[in-house]
Amino acid sequence: MRQAFVVDEARPAALRALNYEPSVERLRKKRRGRQAVRLRDLVADLGSGYATVFSRIDAAPEHAVELLSQSDMFDAEPQGRLIRRDSMRYPERHEVKRWQVLIAGAGTLAPTELYGRALIADGRLAGKYVGQDSLILEFHEPEASMSLFAYAYLASPTGLRAVRATSYGTKILRIRRDILADLPVPRPDDEVVERVAHLVRRAVEQREIYVRELHAAREVVEALPDMREAHAMCAERRSRCVTWSGPLVTLNAWNYASTGGALDLLLRKWPQRLRDVVHPDKLFRGGRYQRIACEPPHGIDFLSQRDVFSIRPVPKRINPPAVARALVFVPEFSLLAGGQGTLGEGEIFGQVAIVTPDIARCGVTEHLLRIQPHDRAQVAISYAFLSTLVGQRLLRSTGVGTKLLSLREDLVLALPYPTLTIAQSRDIATHLEAASAARVAATEAETEAIRIIEEEVLPAWLT
């Protein structure tokens, strides 16, 4: 939205109108009883590795570190590129540590862009590395309440506008660290700071529980002897040649050979198929419909493929489409699979997400494949299997098309389905219920922290 306003004093460092943000200018003003601290006074390292270009030399997992792009940072289960650590001149500047604040540092000003958005590092990200497009803030006291309050401020809508006001560049914007360092951070009463810090700590802890429980659910299926054998067949990505004795329902060799024999093995070992637990009417993509943008409180939040697999989605706001509700919304504790895309190793295509209550409240793009088994126990088993590396390889083997592949529904229904004991099924369901609860708790905690800043803290400074 365009706006015009007057500033009291032009700053030599700010070279363009974009570098002035009304809320930031008001925070700079000294008022009785109102304190603001500059970001530079809180941080020990303000992006020393940001915008430093380095080569990326791929390496085997045992000799590599994991490099995350700025979009990888926001994934619920981050998976980056494996490169040699000595590819980076100063690798310690790119290593992520718990409680650091990561900022997406390259992009555009579109409302749903990641550019300028902040995320606090938890156990999911610790020990991994980020590239030159990500800016790392390391506070003097990373776990101190004021440091966590500063993160919540940067993650708020006002903080996002403040970070984006530090931009330079033309089409692809980047962050000027000198202007970022000079950003004022409001400092309210200690009681408010502690409330916000407590919520941020809870969000970090619950996100770690969320991922830990997902991994525990998968491990039950990955421990099966047949799964171990299938993993050895398809884990490595390379050209393959297989002998296929089953029906040829497509003319594409990819559908039979891409798993390197894992598909044929599991079809022989497991008598059940996915169609035995999913009715054909319950495996579909949403229909096409018009998306008309609007502003809250009108309309619904609408999630893209990226949003569904993100730890903190950035949904669009659209008018409710005039189509059947089942084509827009998905039921809680069902599955969503990346239904259209390409075969890059970090691509969403073929990945599977379980629908937690926060996702079920939003509309979902038609590009995602809905998978809705008969009951919750079968949902849990389906997710635990399809979200493994073997499961993802099998799902991708159902892809048809040229450059942009789509999952073919009849091939998905024909995939093998594991046979588990009652105890194994119960363990998986317990882990996934805990994961769902943890994700919701983390989202609610961070949302409440941001609400306190937007509705209780900032009005006192901005009025």
PDB file of N, CA and C in Angstrom, residues 41-44 98-100 138-149 187 201:
ATOM      1  N   ASP A  41      23.046  -2.668  20.112  1.00  0.00           N
ATOM      2  CA  ASP A  41      23.429  -2.786  21.513  1.00  0.00           C
ATOM      3  C   ASP A  41      23.066  -4.140  22.102  1.00  0.00           C
ATOM      4  N   LEU A  42      22.246  -4.894  21.393  1.00  0.00           N
ATOM      5  CA  LEU A  42      21.816  -6.200  21.886  1.00  0.00           C
ATOM      6  C   LEU A  42      22.592  -7.357  21.259  1.00  0.00           C
ATOM      7  N   VAL A  43      23.172  -7.147  20.082  1.00  0.00           N
ATOM      8  CA  VAL A  43      23.764  -8.261  19.344  1.00  0.00           C
ATOM      9  C   VAL A  43      25.288  -8.223  19.390  1.00  0.00           C
ATOM     10  N   ALA A  44      25.872  -9.418  19.430  1.00  0.00           N
ATOM     11  CA  ALA A  44      27.323  -9.547  19.386  1.00  0.00           C
ATOM     12  C   ALA A  44      27.808  -9.709  17.949  1.00  0.00           C
ATOM     13  N   ARG A  98      21.622 -22.669  18.432  1.00  0.00           N
ATOM     14  CA  ARG A  98      20.325 -22.491  19.086  1.00  0.00           C
ATOM     15  C   ARG A  98      20.217 -21.084  19.671  1.00  0.00           C
ATOM     16  N   TRP A  99      19.042 -20.489  19.536  1.00  0.00           N
ATOM     17  CA  TRP A  99      18.670 -19.163  20.023  1.00  0.00           C
ATOM     18  C   TRP A  99      19.171 -18.020  19.146  1.00  0.00           C
ATOM     19  N   GLN A 100      19.913 -18.313  18.092  1.00  0.00           N
ATOM     20  CA  GLN A 100      20.214 -17.245  17.139  1.00  0.00           C
ATOM     21  C   GLN A 100      18.934 -16.870  16.386  1.00  0.00           C
ATOM     22  N   GLU A 138      23.286 -12.847  16.349  1.00  0.00           N
ATOM     23  CA  GLU A 138      23.654 -13.540  17.585  1.00  0.00           C
ATOM     24  C   GLU A 138      23.711 -12.514  18.710  1.00  0.00           C
ATOM     25  N   PHE A 139      22.863 -12.676  19.701  1.00  0.00           N
ATOM     26  CA  PHE A 139      22.774 -11.719  20.796  1.00  0.00           C
ATOM     27  C   PHE A 139      23.908 -11.933  21.794  1.00  0.00           C
ATOM     28  N   HIS A 140      24.219 -10.856  22.538  1.00  0.00           N
ATOM     29  CA  HIS A 140      25.215 -10.985  23.612  1.00  0.00           C
ATOM     30  C   HIS A 140      24.780 -12.049  24.609  1.00  0.00           C
ATOM     31  N   GLU A 141      23.504 -12.057  24.955  1.00  0.00           N
ATOM     32  CA  GLU A 141      22.931 -13.046  25.866  1.00  0.00           C
ATOM     33  C   GLU A 141      21.789 -13.737  25.132  1.00  0.00           C
ATOM     34  N   PRO A 142      22.068 -14.793  24.380  1.00  0.00           N
ATOM     35  CA  PRO A 142      21.072 -15.383  23.479  1.00  0.00           C
ATOM     36  C   PRO A 142      19.781 -15.814  24.157  1.00  0.00           C
ATOM     37  N   GLU A 143      19.867 -16.316  25.401  1.00  0.00           N
ATOM     38  CA  GLU A 143      18.668 -16.812  26.065  1.00  0.00           C
ATOM     39  C   GLU A 143      18.049 -15.795  27.022  1.00  0.00           C
ATOM     40  N   ALA A 144      18.607 -14.592  27.065  1.00  0.00           N
ATOM     41  CA  ALA A 144      18.074 -13.571  27.957  1.00  0.00           C
ATOM     42  C   ALA A 144      16.690 -13.132  27.492  1.00  0.00           C
ATOM     43  N   SER A 145      15.875 -12.686  28.426  1.00  0.00           N
ATOM     44  CA  SER A 145      14.496 -12.325  28.113  1.00  0.00           C
ATOM     45  C   SER A 145      14.424 -11.185  27.114  1.00  0.00           C
ATOM     46  N   MET A 146      15.299 -10.189  27.244  1.00  0.00           N
ATOM     47  CA  MET A 146      15.252  -9.060  26.313  1.00  0.00           C
ATOM     48  C   MET A 146      15.649  -9.492  24.912  1.00  0.00           C
ATOM     49  N   SER A 147      16.544 -10.450  24.781  1.00  0.00           N
ATOM     50  CA  SER A 147      16.928 -10.959  23.468  1.00  0.00           C
ATOM     51  C   SER A 147      15.750 -11.660  22.803  1.00  0.00           C
ATOM     52  N   LEU A 148      15.019 -12.458  23.577  1.00  0.00           N
ATOM     53  CA  LEU A 148      13.862 -13.161  23.029  1.00  0.00           C
ATOM     54  C   LEU A 148      12.732 -12.188  22.715  1.00  0.00           C
ATOM     55  N   PHE A 149      12.602 -11.136  23.518  1.00  0.00           N
ATOM     56  CA  PHE A 149      11.609 -10.102  23.210  1.00  0.00           C
ATOM     57  C   PHE A 149      11.966  -9.407  21.891  1.00  0.00           C
ATOM     58  N   ARG A 187      11.415  -1.107  24.600  1.00  0.00           N
ATOM     59  CA  ARG A 187      11.736  -1.829  25.836  1.00  0.00           C
ATOM     60  C   ARG A 187      10.645  -1.535  26.862  1.00  0.00           C
ATOM     61  N   ARG A 201      10.219 -19.035  24.402  1.00  0.00           N
ATOM     62  CA  ARG A 201      10.879 -20.268  24.861  1.00  0.00           C
ATOM     63  C   ARG A 201       9.972 -21.470  24.647  1.00  0.00           C
TER      64      ARG A 201
END
